[in-house]
PDB file of C-alpha atoms in Angstrom:
ATOM      1  CA  MET A  53      91.192 101.688  57.274  1.00 45.00           C
ATOM      2  CA  ASN A  54      93.117  99.663  54.735  1.00 49.00           C
ATOM      3  CA  VAL A  55      96.317  99.075  56.669  1.00 48.00           C
ATOM      4  CA  ALA A  56      97.370  96.146  54.484  1.00 48.00           C
ATOM      5  CA  SER A  57      98.182  98.426  51.557  1.00 54.00           C
ATOM      6  CA  ARG A  58     100.766 100.316  53.653  1.00 62.00           C
ATOM      7  CA  VAL A  59     102.133  97.546  55.852  1.00 60.00           C
ATOM      8  CA  SER A  60     103.677  94.272  54.750  1.00 63.00           C
ATOM      9  CA  GLY A  61     105.775  91.319  55.854  1.00 67.00           C
ATOM     10  CA  PRO A  62     106.244  90.518  59.558  1.00 70.00           C
ATOM     11  CA  VAL A  63     104.594  93.811  60.593  1.00 69.00           C
ATOM     12  CA  LEU A  64     101.411  92.866  58.736  1.00 67.00           C
ATOM     13  CA  GLU A  65     101.495  89.354  60.200  1.00 67.00           C
ATOM     14  CA  ARG A  66     101.739  90.766  63.756  1.00 66.00           C
ATOM     15  CA  LEU A  67      98.908  93.200  63.041  1.00 65.00           C
ATOM     16  CA  ILE A  68      96.621  90.510  61.640  1.00 64.00           C
ATOM     17  CA  GLY A  69      97.446  88.218  64.583  1.00 64.00           C
ATOM     18  CA  ALA A  70      96.575  91.012  67.030  1.00 60.00           C
ATOM     19  CA  LEU A  71      93.291  91.686  65.236  1.00 61.00           C
ATOM     20  CA  ARG A  72      92.351  88.007  65.315  1.00 59.00           C
ATOM     21  CA  ARG A  73      93.072  87.783  69.055  1.00 56.00           C
ATOM     22  CA  LEU A  74      90.978  90.852  69.814  1.00 56.00           C
ATOM     23  CA  GLU A  75      87.877  89.575  67.981  1.00 55.00           C
ATOM     24  CA  ASN A  76      86.035  92.852  68.501  1.00 55.00           C
ATOM     25  CA  PRO A  77      83.955  94.262  65.627  1.00 56.00           C
ATOM     26  CA  HIS A  78      84.367  97.799  67.036  1.00 58.00           C
ATOM     27  CA  LEU A  79      88.159  97.684  66.971  1.00 60.00           C
ATOM     28  CA  MET A  80      89.811 100.726  65.413  1.00 63.00           C
ATOM     29  CA  ALA A  81      93.311 101.047  63.990  1.00 65.00           C
ATOM     30  CA  TYR A  82      95.154 104.357  63.782  1.00 66.00           C
ATOM     31  CA  GLU A  83      98.410 104.967  62.007  1.00 68.00           C
ATOM     32  CA  THR A  84     100.874 106.985  64.092  1.00 69.00           C
ATOM     33  CA  PRO A  85     104.446 108.058  63.361  1.00 72.00           C
ATOM     34  CA  ASN A  86     105.633 105.113  65.497  1.00 68.00           C
ATOM     35  CA  GLY A  87     103.363 102.456  64.018  1.00 68.00           C
ATOM     36  CA  VAL A  88      99.766 101.286  64.152  1.00 65.00           C
ATOM     37  CA  LEU A  89      97.709 101.797  67.312  1.00 66.00           C
ATOM     38  CA  LEU A  90      94.815  99.416  67.946  1.00 63.00           C
ATOM     39  CA  CYS A  91      92.055 100.461  70.312  1.00 65.00           C
ATOM     40  CA  GLU A  92      88.510  99.694  71.321  1.00 58.00           C
ATOM     41  CA  PRO A  93      86.218 102.704  71.642  1.00 53.00           C
ATOM     42  CA  PHE A  94      84.390 101.560  74.823  1.00 48.00           C
ATOM     43  CA  GLY A  95      81.486 103.859  74.012  1.00 46.00           C
ATOM     44  CA  ALA A  96      83.900 106.650  73.045  1.00 43.00           C
ATOM     45  CA  LYS A  97      84.638 107.362  76.715  1.00 48.00           C
ATOM     46  CA  ALA A  98      88.122 107.056  78.097  1.00 50.00           C
ATOM     47  CA  SER A  99      86.579 106.352  81.502  1.00 57.00           C
ATOM     48  CA  VAL A 100      83.345 106.944  83.363  1.00 68.00           C
ATOM     49  CA  VAL A 101      85.212 107.168  86.662  1.00 79.00           C
ATOM     50  CA  GLN A 102      86.966 110.320  87.786  1.00 86.00           C
ATOM     51  CA  ALA A 103      90.493 109.437  88.831  1.00 89.00           C
ATOM     52  CA  ALA A 104      91.456 109.980  92.453  1.00 94.00           C
ATOM     53  CA  SER A 105      93.597 113.035  93.033  1.00 95.00           C
ATOM     54  CA  ALA A 106      97.311 112.362  93.405  1.00 95.00           C
ATOM     55  CA  GLY A 107      97.153 113.078  97.134  1.00 97.00           C
ATOM     56  CA  ASP A 108      94.097 110.911  97.777  1.00 97.00           C
ATOM     57  CA  ALA A 109      95.487 108.055  95.684  1.00 97.00           C
ATOM     58  CA  TYR A 110      98.839 108.226  97.483  1.00 98.00           C
ATOM     59  CA  GLU A 111      97.177 108.185 100.924  1.00 98.00           C
ATOM     60  CA  LEU A 112      94.824 105.315 100.100  1.00 98.00           C
ATOM     61  CA  VAL A 113      97.402 103.142  98.314  1.00 98.00           C
ATOM     62  CA  ALA A 114      99.721 103.694 101.304  1.00 98.00           C
ATOM     63  CA  LYS A 115      96.958 102.233 103.493  1.00 98.00           C
ATOM     64  CA  LEU A 116      96.772  99.149 101.245  1.00 98.00           C
ATOM     65  CA  LEU A 117     100.556  98.688 101.440  1.00 98.00           C
ATOM     66  CA  HIS A 118     101.027  99.816 105.051  1.00 97.00           C
ATOM     67  CA  ARG A 119     103.970 101.895 103.853  1.00 97.00           C
ATOM     68  CA  PRO A 120     104.722 104.707 101.393  1.00 98.00           C
ATOM     69  CA  PRO A 121     103.777 103.465  97.903  1.00 98.00           C
ATOM     70  CA  PRO A 122     105.797 103.711  94.696  1.00 97.00           C
ATOM     71  CA  ARG A 123     104.539 106.405  92.284  1.00 96.00           C
ATOM     72  CA  THR A 124     103.957 103.812  89.576  1.00 95.00           C
ATOM     73  CA  LEU A 125     101.508 101.907  91.755  1.00 97.00           C
ATOM     74  CA  VAL A 126      99.718 105.094  92.823  1.00 97.00           C
ATOM     75  CA  ALA A 127      99.308 106.118  89.174  1.00 93.00           C
ATOM     76  CA  ALA A 128      98.017 102.651  88.215  1.00 93.00           C
ATOM     77  CA  LEU A 129      95.356 102.598  90.931  1.00 96.00           C
ATOM     78  CA  ALA A 130      94.322 106.282  90.870  1.00 94.00           C
ATOM     79  CA  GLY A 131      92.261 105.613  87.740  1.00 90.00           C
ATOM     80  CA  PHE A 132      89.830 103.492  89.762  1.00 92.00           C
ATOM     81  CA  GLY A 133      88.753 106.638  91.602  1.00 93.00           C
ATOM     82  CA  ARG A 134      88.698 107.631  95.232  1.00 96.00           C
ATOM     83  CA  ALA A 135      85.506 105.705  96.094  1.00 95.00           C
ATOM     84  CA  ALA A 136      86.926 102.399  94.824  1.00 96.00           C
ATOM     85  CA  LEU A 137      90.188 102.882  96.697  1.00 98.00           C
ATOM     86  CA  GLU A 138      88.297 103.772  99.880  1.00 98.00           C
ATOM     87  CA  ARG A 139      86.084 100.703  99.438  1.00 97.00           C
ATOM     88  CA  ALA A 140      89.134  98.462  99.076  1.00 98.00           C
ATOM     89  CA  VAL A 141      90.736  99.908 102.209  1.00 98.00           C
ATOM     90  CA  ALA A 142      87.471  99.579 104.176  1.00 97.00           C
ATOM     91  CA  GLY A 143      87.076  96.022 102.831  1.00 97.00           C
ATOM     92  CA  GLY A 144      90.404  94.960 104.302  1.00 97.00           C
ATOM     93  CA  VAL A 145      92.377  94.644 101.065  1.00 98.00           C
ATOM     94  CA  ARG A 146      96.130  94.592 101.661  1.00 98.00           C
ATOM     95  CA  ALA A 147      98.941  94.812  99.137  1.00 98.00           C
ATOM     96  CA  VAL A 148     102.496  93.495  99.211  1.00 97.00           C
ATOM     97  CA  ILE A 149     105.241  94.181  96.704  1.00 97.00           C
ATOM     98  CA  VAL A 150     107.073  90.860  96.561  1.00 97.00           C
ATOM     99  CA  PRO A 151     110.778  90.909  95.618  1.00 96.00           C
ATOM    100  CA  ARG A 152     111.621  88.835  92.534  1.00 91.00           C
ATOM    101  CA  ASN A 153     113.662  86.310  94.506  1.00 93.00           C
ATOM    102  CA  ARG A 154     110.885  85.667  97.053  1.00 96.00           C
ATOM    103  CA  PRO A 155     108.212  83.088  96.128  1.00 96.00           C
ATOM    104  CA  PHE A 156     104.565  84.134  96.331  1.00 97.00           C
ATOM    105  CA  SER A 157     104.005  81.046  98.503  1.00 96.00           C
ATOM    106  CA  GLN A 158     106.109  82.656 101.256  1.00 96.00           C
ATOM    107  CA  CYS A 159     103.729  85.616 101.347  1.00 97.00           C
ATOM    108  CA  SER A 160     100.402  83.807 101.552  1.00 97.00           C
ATOM    109  CA  ARG A 161      99.250  80.716 103.395  1.00 96.00           C
ATOM    110  CA  SER A 162      96.549  80.195 100.740  1.00 96.00           C
ATOM    111  CA  VAL A 163      99.048  80.286  97.876  1.00 97.00           C
ATOM    112  CA  ALA A 164     101.374  77.981  99.847  1.00 96.00           C
ATOM    113  CA  SER A 165      98.629  75.399 100.284  1.00 96.00           C
ATOM    114  CA  LEU A 166      96.876  75.672  96.906  1.00 95.00           C
ATOM    115  CA  VAL A 167      99.624  76.459  94.361  1.00 95.00           C
ATOM    116  CA  PRO A 168     103.002  76.260  96.124  1.00 94.00           C
ATOM    117  CA  ASP A 169     104.862  75.878  92.817  1.00 95.00           C
ATOM    118  CA  ILE A 170     103.279  78.929  91.128  1.00 95.00           C
ATOM    119  CA  ASP A 171     106.631  80.704  90.810  1.00 93.00           C
ATOM    120  CA  HIS A 172     107.969  77.758  88.805  1.00 93.00           C
ATOM    121  CA  TRP A 173     105.221  77.735  86.208  1.00 92.00           C
ATOM    122  CA  GLN A 174     106.341  78.189  82.622  1.00 90.00           C
ATOM    123  CA  ALA A 175     104.817  81.680  82.686  1.00 87.00           C
ATOM    124  CA  PRO A 176     104.602  82.677  86.369  1.00 90.00           C
ATOM    125  CA  PRO A 177     102.153  85.473  87.148  1.00 92.00           C
ATOM    126  CA  ALA A 178     103.374  89.015  87.732  1.00 92.00           C
ATOM    127  CA  GLY A 179     100.722  89.471  90.376  1.00 95.00           C
ATOM    128  CA  LEU A 180      97.964  87.673  92.252  1.00 96.00           C
ATOM    129  CA  PHE A 181      94.869  88.497  94.221  1.00 97.00           C
ATOM    130  CA  VAL A 182      94.363  86.003  97.042  1.00 97.00           C
ATOM    131  CA  LEU A 183      90.639  86.004  97.778  1.00 97.00           C
ATOM    132  CA  ASP A 184      90.743  84.279 101.181  1.00 95.00           C
ATOM    133  CA  GLU A 185      93.212  86.836 102.494  1.00 97.00           C
ATOM    134  CA  ARG A 186      92.081  89.841 100.429  1.00 97.00           C
ATOM    135  CA  LEU A 187      95.724  90.178  99.525  1.00 98.00           C
ATOM    136  CA  LEU A 188      97.325  91.704  96.427  1.00 97.00           C
ATOM    137  CA  LEU A 189     100.733  90.200  95.685  1.00 97.00           C
ATOM    138  CA  LEU A 190     102.679  92.220  93.115  1.00 97.00           C
ATOM    139  CA  ARG A 191     106.142  91.948  91.628  1.00 96.00           C
ATOM    140  CA  PRO A 192     108.128  95.229  91.523  1.00 95.00           C
ATOM    141  CA  ASN A 193     108.112  95.152  87.709  1.00 91.00           C
ATOM    142  CA  ALA A 194     104.298  94.712  87.636  1.00 88.00           C
ATOM    143  CA  LEU A 195     103.077  97.909  89.222  1.00 91.00           C
ATOM    144  CA  ARG A 196     101.135  99.133  86.198  1.00 87.00           C
ATOM    145  CA  MET A 197      98.787  96.856  84.276  1.00 84.00           C
ATOM    146  CA  ALA A 198      99.175  93.765  86.473  1.00 89.00           C
ATOM    147  CA  ALA A 199      98.536  95.873  89.580  1.00 93.00           C
ATOM    148  CA  ALA A 200      95.417  97.391  88.012  1.00 91.00           C
ATOM    149  CA  HIS A 201      94.233  93.941  86.900  1.00 90.00           C
ATOM    150  CA  GLU A 202      94.718  92.384  90.343  1.00 95.00           C
ATOM    151  CA  PHE A 203      93.167  95.410  92.067  1.00 96.00           C
ATOM    152  CA  ALA A 204      90.085  94.939  89.882  1.00 93.00           C
ATOM    153  CA  HIS A 205      89.806  91.390  91.278  1.00 95.00           C
ATOM    154  CA  ALA A 206      90.111  92.818  94.796  1.00 97.00           C
ATOM    155  CA  LEU A 207      87.401  95.374  94.110  1.00 95.00           C
ATOM    156  CA  ASP A 208      85.186  92.640  92.635  1.00 96.00           C
ATOM    157  CA  ALA A 209      85.613  90.689  95.898  1.00 97.00           C
ATOM    158  CA  VAL A 210      84.966  93.694  98.135  1.00 97.00           C
ATOM    159  CA  LEU A 211      81.712  94.411  96.302  1.00 95.00           C
ATOM    160  CA  ALA A 212      80.438  90.846  96.811  1.00 96.00           C
ATOM    161  CA  ARG A 213      77.707  90.193  99.365  1.00 95.00           C
ATOM    162  CA  GLN A 214      79.035  86.775 100.384  1.00 94.00           C
ATOM    163  CA  PRO A 215      82.451  86.179 101.965  1.00 89.00           C
ATOM    164  CA  ARG A 216      84.968  84.478  99.675  1.00 92.00           C
ATOM    165  CA  SER A 217      82.985  85.464  96.600  1.00 95.00           C
ATOM    166  CA  TYR A 218      83.050  87.958  93.765  1.00 95.00           C
ATOM    167  CA  PHE A 219      80.358  90.428  92.783  1.00 94.00           C
ATOM    168  CA  SER A 220      80.768  89.300  89.170  1.00 93.00           C
ATOM    169  CA  PHE A 221      79.762  85.750  90.184  1.00 92.00           C
ATOM    170  CA  GLU A 222      76.803  86.938  92.247  1.00 94.00           C
ATOM    171  CA  SER A 223      75.404  89.355  89.665  1.00 92.00           C
ATOM    172  CA  ALA A 224      73.097  87.860  87.042  1.00 93.00           C
ATOM    173  CA  GLU A 225      73.517  91.054  84.990  1.00 92.00           C
ATOM    174  CA  VAL A 226      77.313  90.722  84.876  1.00 89.00           C
ATOM    175  CA  ARG A 227      77.116  87.006  84.028  1.00 89.00           C
ATOM    176  CA  GLU A 228      74.654  87.731  81.202  1.00 90.00           C
ATOM    177  CA  ALA A 229      76.855  90.493  79.804  1.00 86.00           C
ATOM    178  CA  PHE A 230      79.852  88.152  79.868  1.00 86.00           C
ATOM    179  CA  VAL A 231      77.994  85.364  78.063  1.00 86.00           C
ATOM    180  CA  ASN A 232      76.578  87.737  75.434  1.00 85.00           C
ATOM    181  CA  ALA A 233      79.716  89.799  74.780  1.00 82.00           C
ATOM    182  CA  ALA A 234      80.552  90.319  71.118  1.00 79.00           C
ATOM    183  CA  GLY A 235      84.245  89.696  71.721  1.00 76.00           C
ATOM    184  CA  TYR A 236      87.092  89.969  74.163  1.00 77.00           C
ATOM    185  CA  VAL A 237      90.424  91.752  74.155  1.00 70.00           C
ATOM    186  CA  ASN A 238      92.215  88.402  74.353  1.00 72.00           C
ATOM    187  CA  GLU A 239      91.679  84.752  75.275  1.00 77.00           C
ATOM    188  CA  TYR A 240      92.525  85.386  78.918  1.00 77.00           C
ATOM    189  CA  ALA A 241      89.800  88.034  79.139  1.00 76.00           C
ATOM    190  CA  ALA A 242      87.323  85.514  77.737  1.00 79.00           C
ATOM    191  CA  SER A 243      88.363  82.806  80.210  1.00 81.00           C
ATOM    192  CA  GLY A 244      86.188  83.945  83.107  1.00 81.00           C
ATOM    193  CA  LEU A 245      84.039  86.643  84.650  1.00 80.00           C
TER     194      LEU A 245
END
């Protein structure tokens, strides 16, 4: 698609910057009434996992939180499927929605000892997964993508054979795929397994 012939100025600069960051040869761009949509085909499948039903997701996310969960969080985690949510619950994963004015270090002894100033970083995280405690710490405004991202870390830990480890570190197949990947969505995605 020759987007450059229809887009110019700052819009084109943002588009080219986004394409450079994505570094994926399979990237597609679609023009929509609201702008240009960039996407990766991922084998032309939206997902290989059947989402958990609304009721199952609600029940299982409530077990992670130990209280009724917000709909946004349920929707974000339902896409992992019932089996993944059940595995996280069985693996002892807990979740806490941390108010904006409360430091993460007050919610986790590991965070307090390892990175007590994390909330004062130039770009503080919207969520964390604390491996030692199998604890998801989420800000109320981060119950979509950040929650899904941190839950993926939790699931990676639950699938590991060794305590305080990640399946992605233990699996030679995953490490090889990471090393041989053609590109990553962004620099952060390329920074580790």
